Amino acid sequence: MHGQKAKRKNLRWVGIVGAKKIYICHGDLKWKEACRTQLDSHQMGLKAPSSPGHSSPSVRIRNFSHYHIGINLPSTLLAPPRYASGVAHAIGLGGHFKGSDLCVASLGKGRNHGIGLSASVIPLSLTLLSSFWIPQEFSRHEKLDDAKVVRKLERWKNDASQVLLELKTLLNQHDENISLEDQADVVASVVPFDGKDPWVAPDAREISIDILRGFPEPDVHLLKRILMHDVKPLFLSTPHPSSNLSTCRKLPRLAGGPMASQDYFEEQTWKEHPMTASLVLFVIKNIRSEDYEDLWHPVIPSVMSLLDDYEARYKIKGVRIVSEMLHIVPKMLLKRTGVDGLLLVSLNKCLGHLKDPESPKLLRAAISATLSLILLTTEHGTAQRFDQLCALLGDSIIGTVWIYASDSFEVILATVEALPPLMKALDIGIACYLKALIPQLVHPLYPNSVRLTPVVLQKHSLIALMTVINECSPRISRWKGTILDGVGRCWVALQDVDPSRNDDGEELKELLHRMCRELANACPSVIQAGEAHVFGVRRSSMHQLGRIQTVPCS
């Protein structure tokens, strides 16, 4: 018994393997190597990257005294820790260990195995806790056609919930304060499961949220450690060509010349780590305004790399991160480093990404983020703000999206939904674009016998039209006929639809009523009964729509 306790003192807790705990033994104990088990990446259906300087990853399995020690490779969910001597290198579903003084043991539950799960046995230090290693196949999960690999990933996802639960239990049993390094490791391990990514099961998300409640207000030191140890190293091999790597200031020209972006896209090692964007977003959500100066250098390269990626799904993550950042980032820091210009250019490029299935989602987010950036970094009433808003509406939306994606209902809908806040910011300045705005917004109201116009597009077109009328009422008189023609024809078309089969019809009718009232306020003669006959609309239908007797426009 005395010998068993002596051996326990030489065991330090590393992490979790399946339903078991992993320990590492170090010190003066002499061990005999039992065997060397080679990882079979084909059998597991996943690619396990090799350790630096070694041809293939491996795990040493050893025996000591009366204990049976082993490791269950396929169920390994935590990568081994990184030691200063390069002893261990994190890989997908296994680990590589080198050196006679190190050993990994998978110890089961119960007294027969010598080590139980009691908190009194587990050392209170969590120094050796390593991050969850999410298989890189999840990065292209939607493109996988190998059923065997998909099944392996699904099993991995389900097993991760159990591991998170064990980690939660262990943290709850921990009595002493956890060091900063251990807190950062725990947070970096759990944060990727606080979302709706393909590797996250519903119960895993709930457990991760519970664990993160124990870190409600991470301070700048914890956030900096996550950035420096878990995020920044992933982008060092592929620095952004438009940003200085050490100062994060905008470069006067692309580093590496005009073709630098091609090399940049060919060597994106950070894409092998699916959790990258989740960690960056977590940091951005928790940075205080006064801490941005200290964290600017490690955070900006990752943000720009995501935002400027050629794949829409990474652009969306980058835009979301930028939107969060713009809530509290000091505008003078953006302007002093020139990052405001980099962000504006990158966000505008997102609006030219029109042929991807995720383009509508990207456009919605990019228009909103661009507007927020302009309002943050420019002053009200200045020519700079007006020019940037005009570029967003005139060049990006009207001149690019509406011309090159006119046949895509989803893309057009995304831009129409995003119009009202932009037009309110431009105010009377939208008068420059009435020739493009009003025909585009009225067009969905006309009945289409070839392809039915979705009601959702009609509703958002009406909302955008009302914004145009409110912000530019002095110039609406000349467009009253065009607007009334579309409104009247849409109303008549609704009368021919069976109400029981048109759930959205009542809401659309209410919007048409509101449109008439807004139009009457801007130009009171617009809905007089006589004008209904001019456009060939049934008089009875126009009476139902709402006849407003007023004086003519002057």
Coordinates of C-alpha atoms in Angstrom, one line a residue, residues 398 430-445 461-462 464-469 476 478-484 486:
I398 CA -26.6 49.4 -57.0
I430 CA -30.5 59.4 -51.4
A431 CA -32.1 61.8 -53.9
C432 CA -29.1 61.2 -56.1
Y433 CA -30.2 57.5 -56.4
L434 CA -34.0 57.7 -56.8
K435 CA -33.8 56.7 -60.5
A436 CA -32.2 53.4 -59.5
L437 CA -33.9 52.9 -56.1
I438 CA -37.6 53.4 -56.8
P439 CA -37.9 51.2 -60.0
Q440 CA -35.9 48.4 -58.2
L441 CA -38.1 48.5 -55.1
V442 CA -41.4 48.8 -57.1
H443 CA -40.6 46.0 -59.5
P444 CA -41.3 43.1 -57.0
L445 CA -44.8 44.5 -56.4
S461 CA -39.4 46.3 -50.8
L462 CA -42.3 48.2 -49.3
A464 CA -37.5 50.2 -48.0
L465 CA -39.8 52.3 -50.2
M466 CA -41.4 53.9 -47.1
T467 CA -37.9 54.8 -45.9
V468 CA -37.2 56.5 -49.2
I469 CA -40.4 58.4 -49.0
I476 CA -41.2 62.1 -54.3
R478 CA -42.5 63.0 -59.6
W479 CA -42.4 59.3 -58.6
K480 CA -45.9 59.1 -57.1
G481 CA -47.3 57.5 -60.3
T482 CA -44.7 54.8 -60.4
I483 CA -45.2 53.9 -56.7
L484 CA -49.0 54.0 -56.9
G486 CA -47.0 49.1 -58.2

